[in-house]
């Protein structure tokens, strides 16, 4: 039962921390990360990179190529992982523990 409480507290802390970290990203990286989070279920089902580029284009109001979308997402995830690690979140093989 204590583990459930700890996990709930950790999730709450993560949910509070992530929006602040997203806000600190450069605009294109923020758009990529936001598009990924908002469209995650859809992206997992199909041609994920095309869907990410389309979602970013909708968010930014300008055409975003697949290469630009993937590059921005990779840079955003790298920065978010580093920032979350500084906040005390632990990662195993690139995923939150």
PDB file of C-alpha atoms in Angstrom:
ATOM      1  CA  UNK A   1       0.000   0.000   0.000  1.00  0.00           C
ATOM      2  CA  UNK A   2       2.882   2.384   0.750  1.00  0.00           C
ATOM      3  CA  UNK A   3       4.213   1.757  -2.758  1.00  0.00           C
ATOM      4  CA  UNK A   4       0.876   2.861  -4.246  1.00  0.00           C
ATOM      5  CA  UNK A   5       1.016   6.099  -2.219  1.00  0.00           C
ATOM      6  CA  UNK A   6       4.610   6.735  -3.290  1.00  0.00           C
ATOM      7  CA  UNK A   7       3.745   6.052  -6.933  1.00  0.00           C
ATOM      8  CA  UNK A   8       0.735   8.389  -6.740  1.00  0.00           C
ATOM      9  CA  UNK A   9       2.877  11.132  -5.178  1.00  0.00           C
ATOM     10  CA  UNK A  10       5.574  10.642  -7.815  1.00  0.00           C
ATOM     11  CA  UNK A  11       2.958  10.830 -10.597  1.00  0.00           C
ATOM     12  CA  UNK A  12       1.487  14.002  -9.089  1.00  0.00           C
ATOM     13  CA  UNK A  13       4.944  15.565  -8.905  1.00  0.00           C
ATOM     14  CA  UNK A  14       5.658  14.525 -12.511  1.00  0.00           C
ATOM     15  CA  UNK A  15       2.332  15.999 -13.687  1.00  0.00           C
ATOM     16  CA  UNK A  16       3.205  19.286 -11.969  1.00  0.00           C
ATOM     17  CA  UNK A  17       6.796  19.375 -13.250  1.00  0.00           C
ATOM     18  CA  UNK A  18       6.317  18.468 -16.911  1.00  0.00           C
ATOM     19  CA  UNK A  19       4.311  21.546 -18.032  1.00  0.00           C
ATOM     20  CA  UNK A  20       6.968  23.842 -16.567  1.00  0.00           C
ATOM     21  CA  UNK A  21       9.729  21.965 -18.360  1.00  0.00           C
ATOM     22  CA  UNK A  22       7.790  22.005 -21.635  1.00  0.00           C
ATOM     23  CA  UNK A  23       7.358  25.770 -21.310  1.00  0.00           C
ATOM     24  CA  UNK A  24      11.142  26.192 -21.112  1.00  0.00           C
ATOM     25  CA  UNK A  25      11.808  24.443 -24.445  1.00  0.00           C
ATOM     26  CA  UNK A  26      12.447  26.411 -27.632  1.00  0.00           C
ATOM     27  CA  UNK A  27       9.236  26.921 -29.652  1.00  0.00           C
ATOM     28  CA  UNK A  28       9.782  24.157 -32.246  1.00  0.00           C
ATOM     29  CA  UNK A  29      10.823  21.611 -29.622  1.00  0.00           C
ATOM     30  CA  UNK A  30       7.878  22.606 -27.432  1.00  0.00           C
ATOM     31  CA  UNK A  31       5.533  22.127 -30.407  1.00  0.00           C
ATOM     32  CA  UNK A  32       7.037  18.692 -31.121  1.00  0.00           C
ATOM     33  CA  UNK A  33       6.744  17.553 -27.517  1.00  0.00           C
ATOM     34  CA  UNK A  34       3.230  18.966 -27.172  1.00  0.00           C
ATOM     35  CA  UNK A  35       2.103  17.347 -30.442  1.00  0.00           C
ATOM     36  CA  UNK A  36       3.578  14.047 -29.313  1.00  0.00           C
ATOM     37  CA  UNK A  37       1.833  14.175 -25.925  1.00  0.00           C
ATOM     38  CA  UNK A  38      -1.515  15.302 -27.366  1.00  0.00           C
ATOM     39  CA  UNK A  39      -1.505  12.837 -30.269  1.00  0.00           C
ATOM     40  CA  UNK A  40       0.302   9.913 -28.633  1.00  0.00           C
ATOM     41  CA  UNK A  41      -2.546   7.390 -29.088  1.00  0.00           C
ATOM     42  CA  UNK A  42      -2.998   8.338 -32.748  1.00  0.00           C
ATOM     43  CA  UNK A  43       0.736   8.419 -33.418  1.00  0.00           C
ATOM     44  CA  UNK A  44       1.162   4.897 -32.021  1.00  0.00           C
ATOM     45  CA  UNK A  45      -1.501   3.525 -34.388  1.00  0.00           C
ATOM     46  CA  UNK A  46      -0.166   4.617 -37.760  1.00  0.00           C
ATOM     47  CA  UNK A  47       2.553   6.412 -39.592  1.00  0.00           C
ATOM     48  CA  UNK A  48       3.823   8.143 -36.491  1.00  0.00           C
ATOM     49  CA  UNK A  49       6.276  10.556 -38.044  1.00  0.00           C
ATOM     50  CA  UNK A  50       3.808  11.794 -40.638  1.00  0.00           C
ATOM     51  CA  UNK A  51       1.199  12.277 -37.917  1.00  0.00           C
ATOM     52  CA  UNK A  52       3.695  14.096 -35.701  1.00  0.00           C
ATOM     53  CA  UNK A  53       4.620  16.455 -38.562  1.00  0.00           C
ATOM     54  CA  UNK A  54       0.933  17.109 -39.285  1.00  0.00           C
ATOM     55  CA  UNK A  55       0.193  17.783 -35.597  1.00  0.00           C
ATOM     56  CA  UNK A  56       3.164  20.148 -35.347  1.00  0.00           C
ATOM     57  CA  UNK A  57       2.023  21.937 -38.506  1.00  0.00           C
ATOM     58  CA  UNK A  58      -1.410  22.416 -36.946  1.00  0.00           C
ATOM     59  CA  UNK A  59       0.102  23.734 -33.702  1.00  0.00           C
ATOM     60  CA  UNK A  60       2.559  26.120 -35.335  1.00  0.00           C
ATOM     61  CA  UNK A  61       0.455  27.191 -38.310  1.00  0.00           C
ATOM     62  CA  UNK A  62       3.324  26.452 -40.702  1.00  0.00           C
ATOM     63  CA  UNK A  63       4.331  23.406 -42.705  1.00  0.00           C
ATOM     64  CA  UNK A  64       6.683  21.116 -40.784  1.00  0.00           C
ATOM     65  CA  UNK A  65       8.581  18.381 -42.605  1.00  0.00           C
ATOM     66  CA  UNK A  66       8.946  14.889 -41.181  1.00  0.00           C
ATOM     67  CA  UNK A  67      12.705  15.449 -40.788  1.00  0.00           C
ATOM     68  CA  UNK A  68      12.131  18.697 -38.886  1.00  0.00           C
ATOM     69  CA  UNK A  69       9.474  17.067 -36.692  1.00  0.00           C
ATOM     70  CA  UNK A  70      11.637  14.082 -35.757  1.00  0.00           C
ATOM     71  CA  UNK A  71      14.673  16.274 -35.148  1.00  0.00           C
ATOM     72  CA  UNK A  72      12.693  18.638 -32.918  1.00  0.00           C
ATOM     73  CA  UNK A  73      11.131  15.762 -30.977  1.00  0.00           C
ATOM     74  CA  UNK A  74      14.478  14.052 -30.387  1.00  0.00           C
ATOM     75  CA  UNK A  75      16.030  17.313 -29.154  1.00  0.00           C
ATOM     76  CA  UNK A  76      13.010  17.999 -26.928  1.00  0.00           C
ATOM     77  CA  UNK A  77      13.097  14.510 -25.413  1.00  0.00           C
ATOM     78  CA  UNK A  78      16.828  14.803 -24.730  1.00  0.00           C
ATOM     79  CA  UNK A  79      16.318  18.109 -22.913  1.00  0.00           C
ATOM     80  CA  UNK A  80      13.254  16.838 -21.035  1.00  0.00           C
ATOM     81  CA  UNK A  81      15.067  13.684 -19.874  1.00  0.00           C
ATOM     82  CA  UNK A  82      17.973  15.772 -18.582  1.00  0.00           C
ATOM     83  CA  UNK A  83      15.656  18.257 -16.850  1.00  0.00           C
ATOM     84  CA  UNK A  84      13.557  15.487 -15.283  1.00  0.00           C
ATOM     85  CA  UNK A  85      16.720  13.773 -14.057  1.00  0.00           C
ATOM     86  CA  UNK A  86      17.772  17.051 -12.401  1.00  0.00           C
ATOM     87  CA  UNK A  87      14.331  17.106 -10.725  1.00  0.00           C
ATOM     88  CA  UNK A  88      15.041  13.670  -9.240  1.00  0.00           C
ATOM     89  CA  UNK A  89      13.111  11.444 -11.636  1.00  0.00           C
ATOM     90  CA  UNK A  90      14.966   8.236 -12.461  1.00  0.00           C
ATOM     91  CA  UNK A  91      15.197   6.682 -15.907  1.00  0.00           C
ATOM     92  CA  UNK A  92      15.918   3.140 -16.983  1.00  0.00           C
ATOM     93  CA  UNK A  93      16.813   2.636 -20.668  1.00  0.00           C
ATOM     94  CA  UNK A  94      15.393   6.053 -21.551  1.00  0.00           C
ATOM     95  CA  UNK A  95      12.076   5.515 -19.732  1.00  0.00           C
ATOM     96  CA  UNK A  96      10.883   6.782 -16.390  1.00  0.00           C
ATOM     97  CA  UNK A  97      11.397   4.180 -13.718  1.00  0.00           C
TER      98      UNK A  97
END
